[in-house]
Every structure is written in structure tokens, then in C-alpha cells.
Coordinates of C-alpha atoms in Angstrom, one line a residue:
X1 CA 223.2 241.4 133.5
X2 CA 225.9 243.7 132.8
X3 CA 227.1 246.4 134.8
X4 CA 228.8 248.4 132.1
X5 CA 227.6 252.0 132.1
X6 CA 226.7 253.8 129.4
X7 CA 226.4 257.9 128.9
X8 CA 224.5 260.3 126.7
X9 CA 225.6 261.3 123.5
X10 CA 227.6 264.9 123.7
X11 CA 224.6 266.3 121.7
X12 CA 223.1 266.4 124.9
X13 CA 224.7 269.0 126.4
X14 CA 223.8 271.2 123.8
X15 CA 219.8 270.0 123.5
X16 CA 220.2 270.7 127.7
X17 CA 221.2 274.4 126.7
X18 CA 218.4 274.7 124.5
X19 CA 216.2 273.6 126.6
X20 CA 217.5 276.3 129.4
X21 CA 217.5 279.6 126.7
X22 CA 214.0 278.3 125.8
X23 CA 213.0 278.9 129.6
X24 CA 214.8 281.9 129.4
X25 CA 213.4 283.6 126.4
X26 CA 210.5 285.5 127.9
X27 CA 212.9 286.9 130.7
X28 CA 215.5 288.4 128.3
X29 CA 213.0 289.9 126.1
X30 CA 211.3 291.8 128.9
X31 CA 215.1 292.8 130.3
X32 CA 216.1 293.8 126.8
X33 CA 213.1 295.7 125.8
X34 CA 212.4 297.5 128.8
X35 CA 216.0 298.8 127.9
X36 CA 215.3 299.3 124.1
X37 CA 212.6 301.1 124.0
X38 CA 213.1 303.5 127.2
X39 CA 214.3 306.9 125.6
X40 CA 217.6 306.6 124.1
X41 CA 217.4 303.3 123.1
X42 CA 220.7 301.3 122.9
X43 CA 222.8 304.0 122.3
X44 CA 222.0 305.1 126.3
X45 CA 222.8 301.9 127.3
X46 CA 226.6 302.3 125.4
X47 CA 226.7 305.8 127.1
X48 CA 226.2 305.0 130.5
X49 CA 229.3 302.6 130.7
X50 CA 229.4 299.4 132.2
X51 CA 226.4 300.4 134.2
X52 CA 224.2 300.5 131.3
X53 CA 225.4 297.7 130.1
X54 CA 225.0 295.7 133.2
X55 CA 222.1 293.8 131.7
X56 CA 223.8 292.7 128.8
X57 CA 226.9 291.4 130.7
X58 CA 224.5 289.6 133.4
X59 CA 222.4 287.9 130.0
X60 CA 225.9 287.3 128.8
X61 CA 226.6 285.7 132.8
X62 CA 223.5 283.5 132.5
X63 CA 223.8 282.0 128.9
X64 CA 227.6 281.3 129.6
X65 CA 226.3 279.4 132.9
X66 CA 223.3 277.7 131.5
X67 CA 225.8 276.0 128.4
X68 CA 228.2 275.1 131.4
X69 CA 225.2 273.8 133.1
X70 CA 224.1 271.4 130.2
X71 CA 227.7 270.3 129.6
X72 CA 227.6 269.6 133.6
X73 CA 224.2 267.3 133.6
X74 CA 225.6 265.4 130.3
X75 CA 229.2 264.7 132.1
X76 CA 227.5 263.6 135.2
X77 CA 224.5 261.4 133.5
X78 CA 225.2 257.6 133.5
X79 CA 222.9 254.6 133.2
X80 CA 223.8 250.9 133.2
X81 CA 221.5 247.7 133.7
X82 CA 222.0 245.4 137.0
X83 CA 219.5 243.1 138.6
X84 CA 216.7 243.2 136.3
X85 CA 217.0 246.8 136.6
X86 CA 217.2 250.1 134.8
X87 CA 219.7 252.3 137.2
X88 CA 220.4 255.4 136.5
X89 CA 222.7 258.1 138.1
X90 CA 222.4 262.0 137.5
X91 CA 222.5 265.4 139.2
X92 CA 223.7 268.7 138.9
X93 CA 224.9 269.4 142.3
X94 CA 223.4 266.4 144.0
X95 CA 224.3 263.2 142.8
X96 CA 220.9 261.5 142.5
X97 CA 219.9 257.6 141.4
X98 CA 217.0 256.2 140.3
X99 CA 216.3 252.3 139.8
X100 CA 213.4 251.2 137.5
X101 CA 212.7 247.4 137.8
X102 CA 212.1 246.4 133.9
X103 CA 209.1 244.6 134.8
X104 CA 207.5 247.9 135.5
X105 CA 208.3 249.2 132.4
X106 CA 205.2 249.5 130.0
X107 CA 206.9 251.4 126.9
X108 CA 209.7 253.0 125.7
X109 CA 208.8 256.3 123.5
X110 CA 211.0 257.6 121.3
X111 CA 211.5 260.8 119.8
X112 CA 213.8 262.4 116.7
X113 CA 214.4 266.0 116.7
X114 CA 216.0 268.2 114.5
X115 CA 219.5 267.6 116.8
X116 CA 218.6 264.2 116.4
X117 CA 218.2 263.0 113.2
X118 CA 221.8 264.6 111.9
X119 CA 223.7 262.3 114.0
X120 CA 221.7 259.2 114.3
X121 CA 220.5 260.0 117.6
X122 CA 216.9 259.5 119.5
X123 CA 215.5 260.8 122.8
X124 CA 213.7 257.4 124.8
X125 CA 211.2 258.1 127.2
X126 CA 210.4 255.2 129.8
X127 CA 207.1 254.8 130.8
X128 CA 206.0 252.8 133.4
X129 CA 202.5 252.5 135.2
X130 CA 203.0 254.6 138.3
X131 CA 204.5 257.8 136.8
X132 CA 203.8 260.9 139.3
X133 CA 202.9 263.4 137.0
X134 CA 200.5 263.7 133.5
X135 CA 202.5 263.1 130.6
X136 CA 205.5 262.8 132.4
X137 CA 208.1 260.4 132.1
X138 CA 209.8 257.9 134.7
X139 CA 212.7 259.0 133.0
X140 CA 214.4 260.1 129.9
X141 CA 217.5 259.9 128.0
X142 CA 218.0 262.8 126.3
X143 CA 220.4 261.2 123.1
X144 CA 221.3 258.0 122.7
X145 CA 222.4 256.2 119.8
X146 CA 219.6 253.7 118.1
X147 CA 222.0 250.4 119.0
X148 CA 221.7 251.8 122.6
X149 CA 218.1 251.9 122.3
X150 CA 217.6 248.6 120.8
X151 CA 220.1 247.4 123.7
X152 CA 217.4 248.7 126.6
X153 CA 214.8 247.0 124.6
X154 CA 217.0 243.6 124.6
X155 CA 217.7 244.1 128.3
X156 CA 214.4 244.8 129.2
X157 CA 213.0 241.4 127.1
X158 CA 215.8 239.5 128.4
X159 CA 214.3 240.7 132.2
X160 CA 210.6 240.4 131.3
X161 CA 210.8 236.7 129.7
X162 CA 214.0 234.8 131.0
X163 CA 214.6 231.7 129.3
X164 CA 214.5 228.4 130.8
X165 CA 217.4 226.5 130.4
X166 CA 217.1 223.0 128.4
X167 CA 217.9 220.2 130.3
X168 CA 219.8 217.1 129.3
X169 CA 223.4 215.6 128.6
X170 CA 223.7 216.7 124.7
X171 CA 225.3 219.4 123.8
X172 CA 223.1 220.4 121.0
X173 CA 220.2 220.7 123.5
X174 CA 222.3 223.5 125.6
X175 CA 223.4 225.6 122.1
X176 CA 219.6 225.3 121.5
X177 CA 218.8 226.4 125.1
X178 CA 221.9 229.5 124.8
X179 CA 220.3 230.2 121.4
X180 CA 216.8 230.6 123.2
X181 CA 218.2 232.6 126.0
X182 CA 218.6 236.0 123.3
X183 CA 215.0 237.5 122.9
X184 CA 214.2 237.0 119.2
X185 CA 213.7 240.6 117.3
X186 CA 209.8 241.1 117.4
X187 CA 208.9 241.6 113.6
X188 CA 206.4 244.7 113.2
X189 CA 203.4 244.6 111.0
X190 CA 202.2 248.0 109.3
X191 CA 198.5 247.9 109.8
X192 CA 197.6 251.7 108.4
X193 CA 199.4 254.9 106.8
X194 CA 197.8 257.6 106.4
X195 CA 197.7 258.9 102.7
X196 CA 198.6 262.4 101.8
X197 CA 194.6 263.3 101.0
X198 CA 193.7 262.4 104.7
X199 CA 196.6 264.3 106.4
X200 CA 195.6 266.9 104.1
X201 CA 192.0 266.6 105.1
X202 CA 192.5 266.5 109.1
X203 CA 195.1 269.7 108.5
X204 CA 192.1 271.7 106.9
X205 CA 189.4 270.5 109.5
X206 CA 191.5 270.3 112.2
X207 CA 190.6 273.1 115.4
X208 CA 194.1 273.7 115.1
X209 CA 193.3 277.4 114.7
X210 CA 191.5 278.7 118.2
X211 CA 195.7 276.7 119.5
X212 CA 197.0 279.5 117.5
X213 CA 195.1 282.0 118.1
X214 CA 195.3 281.8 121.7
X215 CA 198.7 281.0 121.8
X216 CA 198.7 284.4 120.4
X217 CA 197.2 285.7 123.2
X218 CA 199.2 284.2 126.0
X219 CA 202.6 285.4 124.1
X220 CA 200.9 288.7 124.1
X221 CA 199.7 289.0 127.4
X222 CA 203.6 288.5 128.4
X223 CA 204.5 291.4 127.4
X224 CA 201.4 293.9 128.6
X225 CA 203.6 296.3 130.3
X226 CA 205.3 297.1 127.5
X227 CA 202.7 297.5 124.7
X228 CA 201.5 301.0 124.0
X229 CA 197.4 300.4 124.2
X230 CA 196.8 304.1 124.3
X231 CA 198.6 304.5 120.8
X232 CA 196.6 301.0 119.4
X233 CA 193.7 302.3 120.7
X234 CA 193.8 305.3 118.4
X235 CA 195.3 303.9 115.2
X236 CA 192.2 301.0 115.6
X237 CA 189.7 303.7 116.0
X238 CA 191.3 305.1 112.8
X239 CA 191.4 302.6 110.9
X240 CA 187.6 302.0 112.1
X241 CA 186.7 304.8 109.9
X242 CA 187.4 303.2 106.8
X243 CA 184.7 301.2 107.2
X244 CA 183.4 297.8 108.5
X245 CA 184.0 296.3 105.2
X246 CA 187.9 297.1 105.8
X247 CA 187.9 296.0 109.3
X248 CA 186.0 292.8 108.3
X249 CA 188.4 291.7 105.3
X250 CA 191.2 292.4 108.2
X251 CA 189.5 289.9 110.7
X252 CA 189.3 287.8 107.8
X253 CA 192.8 288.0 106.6
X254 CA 194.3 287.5 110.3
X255 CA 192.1 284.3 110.8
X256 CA 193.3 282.9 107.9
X257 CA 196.8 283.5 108.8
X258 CA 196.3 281.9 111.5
X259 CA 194.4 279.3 110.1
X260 CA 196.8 278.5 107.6
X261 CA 199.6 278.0 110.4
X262 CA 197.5 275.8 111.6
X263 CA 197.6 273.4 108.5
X264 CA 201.3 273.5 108.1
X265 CA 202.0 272.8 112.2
X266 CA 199.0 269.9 112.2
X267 CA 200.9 268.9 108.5
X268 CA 204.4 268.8 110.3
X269 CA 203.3 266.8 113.4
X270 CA 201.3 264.0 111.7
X271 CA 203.6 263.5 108.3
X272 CA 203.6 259.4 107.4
X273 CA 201.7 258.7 110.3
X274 CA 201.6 255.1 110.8
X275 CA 200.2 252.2 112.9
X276 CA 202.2 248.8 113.8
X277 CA 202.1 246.4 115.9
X278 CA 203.3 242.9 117.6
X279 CA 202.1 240.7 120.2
X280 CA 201.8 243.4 123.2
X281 CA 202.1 246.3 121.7
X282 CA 200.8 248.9 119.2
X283 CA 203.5 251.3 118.0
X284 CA 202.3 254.8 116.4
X285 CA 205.3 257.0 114.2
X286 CA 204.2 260.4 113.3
X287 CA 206.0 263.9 112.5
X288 CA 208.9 265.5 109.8
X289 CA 210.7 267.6 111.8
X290 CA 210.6 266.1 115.2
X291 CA 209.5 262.0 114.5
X292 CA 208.0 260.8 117.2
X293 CA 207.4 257.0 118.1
X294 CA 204.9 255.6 120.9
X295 CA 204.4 252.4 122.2
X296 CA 201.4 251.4 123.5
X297 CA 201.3 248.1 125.3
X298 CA 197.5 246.5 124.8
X299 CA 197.2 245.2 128.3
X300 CA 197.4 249.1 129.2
X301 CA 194.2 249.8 126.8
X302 CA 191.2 250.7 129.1
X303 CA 188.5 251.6 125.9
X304 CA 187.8 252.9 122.4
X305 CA 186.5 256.5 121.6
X306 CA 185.5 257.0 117.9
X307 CA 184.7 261.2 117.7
X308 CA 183.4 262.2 114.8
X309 CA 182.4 266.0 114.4
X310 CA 179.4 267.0 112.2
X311 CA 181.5 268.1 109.2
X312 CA 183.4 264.9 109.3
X313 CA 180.8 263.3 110.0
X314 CA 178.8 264.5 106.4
X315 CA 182.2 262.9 104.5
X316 CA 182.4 259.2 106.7
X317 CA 185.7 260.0 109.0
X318 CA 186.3 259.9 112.6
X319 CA 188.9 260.4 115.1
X320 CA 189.8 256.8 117.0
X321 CA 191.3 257.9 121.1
X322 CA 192.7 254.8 123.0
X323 CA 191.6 255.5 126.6
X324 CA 195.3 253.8 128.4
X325 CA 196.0 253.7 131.7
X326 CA 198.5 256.1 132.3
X327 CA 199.3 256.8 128.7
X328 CA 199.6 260.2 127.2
X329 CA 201.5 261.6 124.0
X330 CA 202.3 264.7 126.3
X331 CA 203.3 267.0 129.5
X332 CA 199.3 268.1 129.0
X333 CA 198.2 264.5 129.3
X334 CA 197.3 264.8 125.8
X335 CA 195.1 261.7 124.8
X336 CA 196.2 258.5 122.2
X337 CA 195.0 259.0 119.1
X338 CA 195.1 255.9 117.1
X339 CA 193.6 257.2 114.1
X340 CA 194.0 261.2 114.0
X341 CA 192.0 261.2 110.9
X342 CA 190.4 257.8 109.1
X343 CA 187.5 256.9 107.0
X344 CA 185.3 254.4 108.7
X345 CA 185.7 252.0 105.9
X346 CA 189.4 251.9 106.2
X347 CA 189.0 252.6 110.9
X348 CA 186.8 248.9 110.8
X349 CA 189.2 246.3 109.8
X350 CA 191.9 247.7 111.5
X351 CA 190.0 247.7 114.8
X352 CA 189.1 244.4 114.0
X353 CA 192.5 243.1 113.8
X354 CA 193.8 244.9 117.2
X355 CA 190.9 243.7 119.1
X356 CA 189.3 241.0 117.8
X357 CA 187.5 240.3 120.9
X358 CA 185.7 243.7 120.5
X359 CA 182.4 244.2 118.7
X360 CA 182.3 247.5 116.8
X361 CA 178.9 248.0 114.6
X362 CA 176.8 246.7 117.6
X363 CA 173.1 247.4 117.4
X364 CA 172.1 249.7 119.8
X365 CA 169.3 250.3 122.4
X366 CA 167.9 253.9 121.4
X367 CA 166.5 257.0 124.1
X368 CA 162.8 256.3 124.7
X369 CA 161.0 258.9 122.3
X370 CA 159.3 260.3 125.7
X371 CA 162.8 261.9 126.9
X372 CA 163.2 264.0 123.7
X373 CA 162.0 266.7 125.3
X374 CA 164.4 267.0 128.4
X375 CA 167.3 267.3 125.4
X376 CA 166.4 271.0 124.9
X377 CA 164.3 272.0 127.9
X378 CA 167.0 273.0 130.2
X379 CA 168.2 275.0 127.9
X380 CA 165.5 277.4 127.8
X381 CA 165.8 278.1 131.4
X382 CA 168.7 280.3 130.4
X383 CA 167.5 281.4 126.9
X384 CA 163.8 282.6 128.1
X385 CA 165.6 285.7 130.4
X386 CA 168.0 286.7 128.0
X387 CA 165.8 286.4 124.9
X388 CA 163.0 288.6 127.1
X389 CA 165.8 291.5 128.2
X390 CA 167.0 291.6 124.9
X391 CA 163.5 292.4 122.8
X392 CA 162.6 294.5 125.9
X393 CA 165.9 296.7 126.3
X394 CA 166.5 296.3 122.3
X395 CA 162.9 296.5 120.8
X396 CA 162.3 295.4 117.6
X397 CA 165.8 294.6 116.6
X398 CA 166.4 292.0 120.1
X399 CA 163.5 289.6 118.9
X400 CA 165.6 288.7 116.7
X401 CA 167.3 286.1 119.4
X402 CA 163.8 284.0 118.9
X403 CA 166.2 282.7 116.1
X404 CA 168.1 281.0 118.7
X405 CA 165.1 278.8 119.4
X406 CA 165.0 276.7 116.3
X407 CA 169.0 275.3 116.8
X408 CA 168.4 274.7 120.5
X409 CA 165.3 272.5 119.4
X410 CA 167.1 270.8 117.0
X411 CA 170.4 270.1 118.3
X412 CA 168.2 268.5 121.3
X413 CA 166.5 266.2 119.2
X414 CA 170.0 265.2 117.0
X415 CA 171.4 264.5 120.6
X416 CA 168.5 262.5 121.5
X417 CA 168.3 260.4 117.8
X418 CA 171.9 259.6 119.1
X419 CA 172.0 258.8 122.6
X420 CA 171.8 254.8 122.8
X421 CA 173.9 251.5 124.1
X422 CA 174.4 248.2 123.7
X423 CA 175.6 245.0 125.4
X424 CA 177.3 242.3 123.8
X425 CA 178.8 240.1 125.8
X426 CA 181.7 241.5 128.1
X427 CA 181.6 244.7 126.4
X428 CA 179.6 247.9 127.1
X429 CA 179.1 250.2 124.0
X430 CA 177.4 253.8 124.3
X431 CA 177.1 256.2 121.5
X432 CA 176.2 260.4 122.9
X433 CA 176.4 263.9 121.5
X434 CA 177.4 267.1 122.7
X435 CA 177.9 268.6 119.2
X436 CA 180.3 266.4 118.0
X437 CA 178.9 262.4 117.8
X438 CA 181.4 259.7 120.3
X439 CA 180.9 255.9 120.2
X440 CA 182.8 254.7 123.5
X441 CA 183.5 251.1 123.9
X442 CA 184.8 249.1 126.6
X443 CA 185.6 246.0 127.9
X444 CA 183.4 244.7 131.5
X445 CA 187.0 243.8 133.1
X446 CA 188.2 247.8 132.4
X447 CA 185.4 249.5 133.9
X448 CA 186.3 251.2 137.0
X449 CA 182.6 252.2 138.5
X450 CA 178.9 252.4 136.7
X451 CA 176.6 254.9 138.4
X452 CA 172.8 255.2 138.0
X453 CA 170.8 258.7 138.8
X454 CA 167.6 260.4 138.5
X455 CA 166.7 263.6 139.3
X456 CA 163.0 264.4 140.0
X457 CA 161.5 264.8 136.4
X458 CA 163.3 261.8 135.4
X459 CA 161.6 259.7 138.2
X460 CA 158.2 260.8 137.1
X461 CA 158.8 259.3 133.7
X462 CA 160.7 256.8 134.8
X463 CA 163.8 258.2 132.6
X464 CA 167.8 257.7 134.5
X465 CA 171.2 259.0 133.8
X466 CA 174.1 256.2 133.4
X467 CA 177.6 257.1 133.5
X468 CA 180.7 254.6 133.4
X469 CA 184.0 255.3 134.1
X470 CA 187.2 253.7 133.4
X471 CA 190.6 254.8 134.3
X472 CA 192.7 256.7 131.5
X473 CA 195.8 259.3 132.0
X474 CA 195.7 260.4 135.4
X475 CA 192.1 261.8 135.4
X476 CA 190.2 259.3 134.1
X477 CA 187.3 259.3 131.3
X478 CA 183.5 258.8 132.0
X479 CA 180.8 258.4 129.2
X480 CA 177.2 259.7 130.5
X481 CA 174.1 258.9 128.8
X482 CA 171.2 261.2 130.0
X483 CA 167.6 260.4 130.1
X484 CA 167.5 256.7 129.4
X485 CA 164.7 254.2 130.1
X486 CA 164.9 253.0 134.0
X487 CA 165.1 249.2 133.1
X488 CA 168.1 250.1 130.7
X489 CA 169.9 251.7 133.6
X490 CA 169.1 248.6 135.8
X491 CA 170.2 246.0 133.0
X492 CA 173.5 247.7 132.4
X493 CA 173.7 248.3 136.1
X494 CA 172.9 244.6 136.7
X495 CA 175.5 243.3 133.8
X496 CA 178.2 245.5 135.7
X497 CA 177.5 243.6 139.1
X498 CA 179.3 240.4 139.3
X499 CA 177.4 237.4 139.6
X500 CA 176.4 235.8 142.6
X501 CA 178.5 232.9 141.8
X502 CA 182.2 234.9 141.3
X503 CA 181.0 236.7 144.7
X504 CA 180.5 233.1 146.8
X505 CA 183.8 232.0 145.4
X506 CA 185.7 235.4 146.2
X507 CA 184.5 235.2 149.9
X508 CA 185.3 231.2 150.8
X509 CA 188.5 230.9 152.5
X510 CA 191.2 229.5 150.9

């Protein structure tokens, strides 16, 4: 392999000084208006000489050292390929170097910004199996050209699957064996885009609105020193006296503000979302202003979630999450979505096609018509005290939280309609509900433990709990079905068990 070495494109000392004013943003707002808004206001800091204008010289000061920064970490980052490795070199004061073996590399994500795009350029993220963190990277080039990403992808297929040179005397066998030796371009096939109607469907229904909202909230509650609540608190009680029809349109209008910036962000981060794939991996392209492309290598693919909430549910779509080991679209180890948004109809053949070994529309064991009750009863342990202090303490009006009972009831008997599983083969399929209906399926070989349990009520009608677990992201995902019949806990305990056979062979010496 070659030993050249390669650098970052000069955008990246700029994206670098970004990235360092974005972590700087709350600072200087809370330097700048403690300043602003103390009595005087700017003009006091002009009057005061260079003392009052200390902070703006020392902002100044920072900004000026965070661009040199950047320029610093782009001058000093290098990466070159030697020895079936990825080696890069890097550091700001301390020259550091990392070496990723290209047979540990799982995927290479990449990424188009809007300082991206204008010059051709993408950000690669290199994943590999044992990163340390969630959602983070083994590493990451900031801005490469694309020829410089498809030449980490040649180096890394040149790595993974040597050729084997042709033997013989004729030349024409050795230009057919040098011929071989170049990794052939893998072709992608387009399996799915997502129309317009469904990204405009998963925008409106999306939950995309409590994000904002709270977002909101945390921006807000970076600044509580300097908001006046003594002055809010009186203009709200004033404005509480026009009435609570006012004050309800206002609720109103601020949560759809918020929703509606919710349906442009969930519009801007799933534009032309598309599915390919080749032999080992699924690729998924999403997003207008920053694009974003992730690889997902199948042997990395641990299980299937289909989610389907109740409204969605009514119209025939779901939400399709690939459990991966390791894989995330995020620093918040933000799940896989393979489908964000996708009509069973349309989900089926596609699923088919990716894992043809997988059976999707198994028929399924149902709860035993005896547990129906344990879906709701728990509940009223907590209900029964609150619904008794409030039509005590609030007579006649509190009685009115008997409403509550109705729901409860039949939310406990939709879970329980829902709750089953199925076997087929060396796959394990369960189907649950919380409020929101998931059909998990996974393959015998990627389950990481099955556990049985029974709490005392369950034993005396012979009901169990089963829970499997496989590993996805750095946490992990476990699917529970709750009060099952005992002899279905045993069979799918029993199919999870290897057989007595594979056991005998495993423990003969070799």
C-alpha cells in the first residue's frame, strides 16, 4: 500500500472554527448581556475606557484564538494508508496517531453540509465495532474531496479481500490476475424513496414538537439569571384578565409554532430519503441542507423493530428500526431507522429482499384470555388513592377522575389483544404494546440472553414474563412480553437452549 499522505481540505479550518464559536455561543451571550442590560447599557461600557471594554477585547482575544486554533488542527491533520491500515496523525499541541486496521472497519458514513456541498467536499465518519463512546466515531475527517473518499473505500476493499494471484506461464493469465487485483466498483441498487406525501405525512405526525418545545426550555433555562420573572409574572397575570379564551388561543398559537417548526426541521432532515444496497451493506441518504449517508453492514444487524403508533396505525404505516451492533445515526445513540415513515404494503417486499431468510407476517401465539386482567390491575393500585383524595378533598367536581377508569380498562385489554409470539424456524418474533404497537424480530444466532419470570400471581395462574435481549448501540434492546402462558415461556426458553447435540460436540477435545 502506499504511504503517500493525504490532508484535509482548507475548509476545514474554518468548519473547526465553527465548531469552536458554536461551543462558545452561550458563554458570550451571558458575558455580553450581563453588560447590556446592567444600567447604562453599551454606552457605560464605551465610557469606562478600556476597562469596560475588557470583555469585548477578551471575546475579541478568544475568537481570534479559536480561528488560529482550527487553522492549527487542519495544518497538523494527516492520514495515509500502510499495512492494511488506516493511520492517522493529529494534535493541537500533542502530536497524537491513531492506526485503524481496515479489517475492523464496519462503515464509512458520510456527511454533506452546507460548507460542504459548495466545494465538492464530504465529512467520512469511520465506524468500526469497538468504538468507546455512543454515536461516536473511531474517527473522522472533517473535509475531504469525494475521489479521496472513494480512494479509502478502494484501500479498505483492496485490505479486506486481497486478490490471489493467477498462476501460470502466460501472460494473459497475470493481466487477468493484475486486472483482478483492483476491487470492482460495487453497483448500488435503489430499493425504496420515499415520496413527497409520506415525508409530508411523517413531518405532520412526527413527535417532533415536545424536541422543540423542550429545546425551548433548556435554551431558556441558560439564561435564568438574567430573565426578569418578577416583571413576566405581572404582565402574565395581566394578560390573564382578558380571559381564558385569550390565554387558550395563545397556548394554542405557541404550540403550533412550535409544531410547525417541527414539520420544516423533520422535512429538512429526511428530504429524498432513500434505501440501497449491495452485497454487505445497506446504505441510507437522507437530508437537503446537511445530506447525510450511512452504511450499514448486514452482518452488524442484530433485529427488526416495526413501531407503529395508534394514529399511524388507523392509515397502515409504521416506523422500521434496525437494532445494529454498535450502530447509531448519532452522538445520542440515536437508533437506525430503515424506514422513518412506510406503508406496510410498500415496508413488506422491501424487507423481503434484505432478509430473505426472515419471516415477516408469521402467525402468532396470542396472551391466554385468563391474563387480561393483570393488563390493567396494577394500574389501579395507584389510581384507587388518587381517585378517592380527589372526590374527598374536591367533592362533587373530583368524581370526575372515575372517568379515568374506562381508558385504563381499555388500553389493558388493546395491550393484551396484542401481546403474542411466534417461532419459525431460527427466528423469534414477539409483537407488545405500551401505547404504541412493536413487532420485534430476530434471528436465534443474534440473541444475547432469554429470561423467564413469574411473580407470585403469575404462578398461581400459571401465567410468566419472557424478555429477550440482543445487543444494539451500546445499551442494548430487550423486548418483554408479560403474562404469557407457562409452557410458552418454556418452549421459547427451550428453542433458545442449544441442543444437546451442538453442546457434546462443543465440549470433546479437539
Amino acid at each position: 500500500m502506499s504511504n503517500v499522505r493525504y490532508k484535509l481540505h482548507p475548509v476545514s479550518a474554518f468548519i473547526n472554527f465553527m465548531k469552536s464559536l458554536k461551543e462558545l455561543i452561550i458563554p458570550f451571550l451571558v458575558i455580553f448581556g450581563v453588560n447590556i442590560f446592567r444600567e447604562g447599557g453599551i454606552s457605560a461600557m464605551f465610557n469606562e475606557g478600556w476597562v469596560g471594554l475588557l470583555p469585548l477585547i477578551i471575546g475579541l482575544a478568544v475568537v481570534l484564538m479559536s480561528l488560529v486554533i482550527g487553522i492549527v488542527k487542519w495544518k497538523r491533520f494527516v492520514y495515509w494508508f500502510e499495512d492494511g491500515e488506516l493511520r492517522i496523525e493529529y494534535g493541537l499541541f500533542v502530536k497524537k496517531k491513531r492506526y485503524i486496521p481496515f479489517e475492523r472497519i464496519q462503515s464509512l458514513n458520510y456527511t454533506e453540509g452546507i460548507f460542504h456541498r459548495p466545494f465538492d467536499l464530504v465529512k467520512v465518519k469511520v465506524e468500526t465495532a469497538g468504538s468507546s463512546k455512543a454515536g461516536e466515531a473511531e474517527a473522522e475527517l472533517t473535509a475531504i474531496k469525494r475521489a479521496d473518499a472513494d480512494r479509502i473505500e478502494t484501500e479498505m476493499e483492496k485490505a479486506k479481500y486481497p486478490a490471489v494471484p493467477a498462476m501460470g506461464p502466460h501472460e494473459a493469465v497475470t493481466e487477468t490476475a493484475e486486472e483482478s487485483a483492483a476491487p470492482q466498483k460495487k453497483e448500488l441498487k435503489t430499493l425504496y424513496r420515499m415520496s413527497m406525501k409520506e415525508l409530508l405525512i411523517l413531518a405532520t405526525t412526527s413527535g417532533g414538537i415536545g424536541v422543540v418545545i423542550s429545546a425551548v426550555g433548556v435554551f431558556l433555562s441558560q439564561f435564568s439569571e438574567l430573565i426578569p420573572y418578577e416583571a413576566i409574572y405581572e404582565e402574565v397575570m395581566l394578560f390573564l384578565r382578558f380571559g381564558y379564551l385569550i390565554v387558550a388561543l395563545a397556548v394554542f398559537a405557541g404550540l403550533l409554532v412550535a409544531w410547525v417548526i417541527s414539520v420544516i426541521l423533520t422535512l429538512l432532515a429526511n428530504y429524498q430519503f432513500t434505501i440501497q444496497v449491495d452485497d454487505d451493506h445497506i446504505y441510507i441518504t437522507r437530508g437537503l441542507l446537511e445530506k447525510k449517508k450511512v452504511s450499514v453492514p448486514f452482518k452488524r444487524i442484530q433485529g427488526i423493530k416495526v413501531s407503529r403508533n395508534p394514529l399511524r396505525e388507523l392509515f397502515g404505516y409504521g416506523v422500521v428500526t434496525v437494532e445494529s451492533a454498535g450502530g447509531s445515526m448519532g452522538a445520542k445513540d440515536e437508533k437506525i431507522r430503515l424506514f422513518p415513515l412506510v406503508k406496510t404494503a410498500d415496508m413488506l417486499p422491501v424487507l423481503r429482499e434484505l432478509f430473505p431468510d426472515m419471516e415477516f407476517e408469521p402467525e402468532l401465539t396470542k396472551a391466554p384470555k385468563r391474563s387480561v386482567h393483570f393488563y390493567y390491575r396494577l394500574d389501579f393500585i395507584w389510581m384507587l388513592p388518587v381517585i378517592g383524595a380527589l372526590g374527598y378533598y374536591f367533592y362533587p367536581y373530583g368524581l370526575l377522575s372515575l372517568l379515568i377508569v374506562p381508558p385504563v380498562i381499555a388500553v389493558g385489554i388493546w395491550q393484551h389483544r396484542t401481546a403474542g409470539y411466534a417461532l419459525t424456524g431460527k427466528q423469534l418474533t414477539m409483537e407488545f404494546r405500551g401505547f404504541s404497537k412493536h413487532t420485534f424480530y430476530a434471528w436465534k444466532k443474534r440473541v444475547q440472553a432469554v429470561n423467564v419470570s413469574q411473580t407470585y400471581f403469575q404462578r398461581k395462574r400459571e401465567l410468566a414474563s419472557i424478555q429477550a435481549t440482543i445487543k444494539s448501540g451500546m445499551l442494548g434492546y430487550t423486548a418483554r412480553l408479560t403474562y404469557m402462558e407457562k409452557d410458552d415461556a418454556s418452549r421459547i426458553l427451550e428453542w433458545y437452549q442449544p441442543s444437546p447435540r451442538r453442546i457434546k460436540q462443543k465440549d470433546q477435545p479437539e
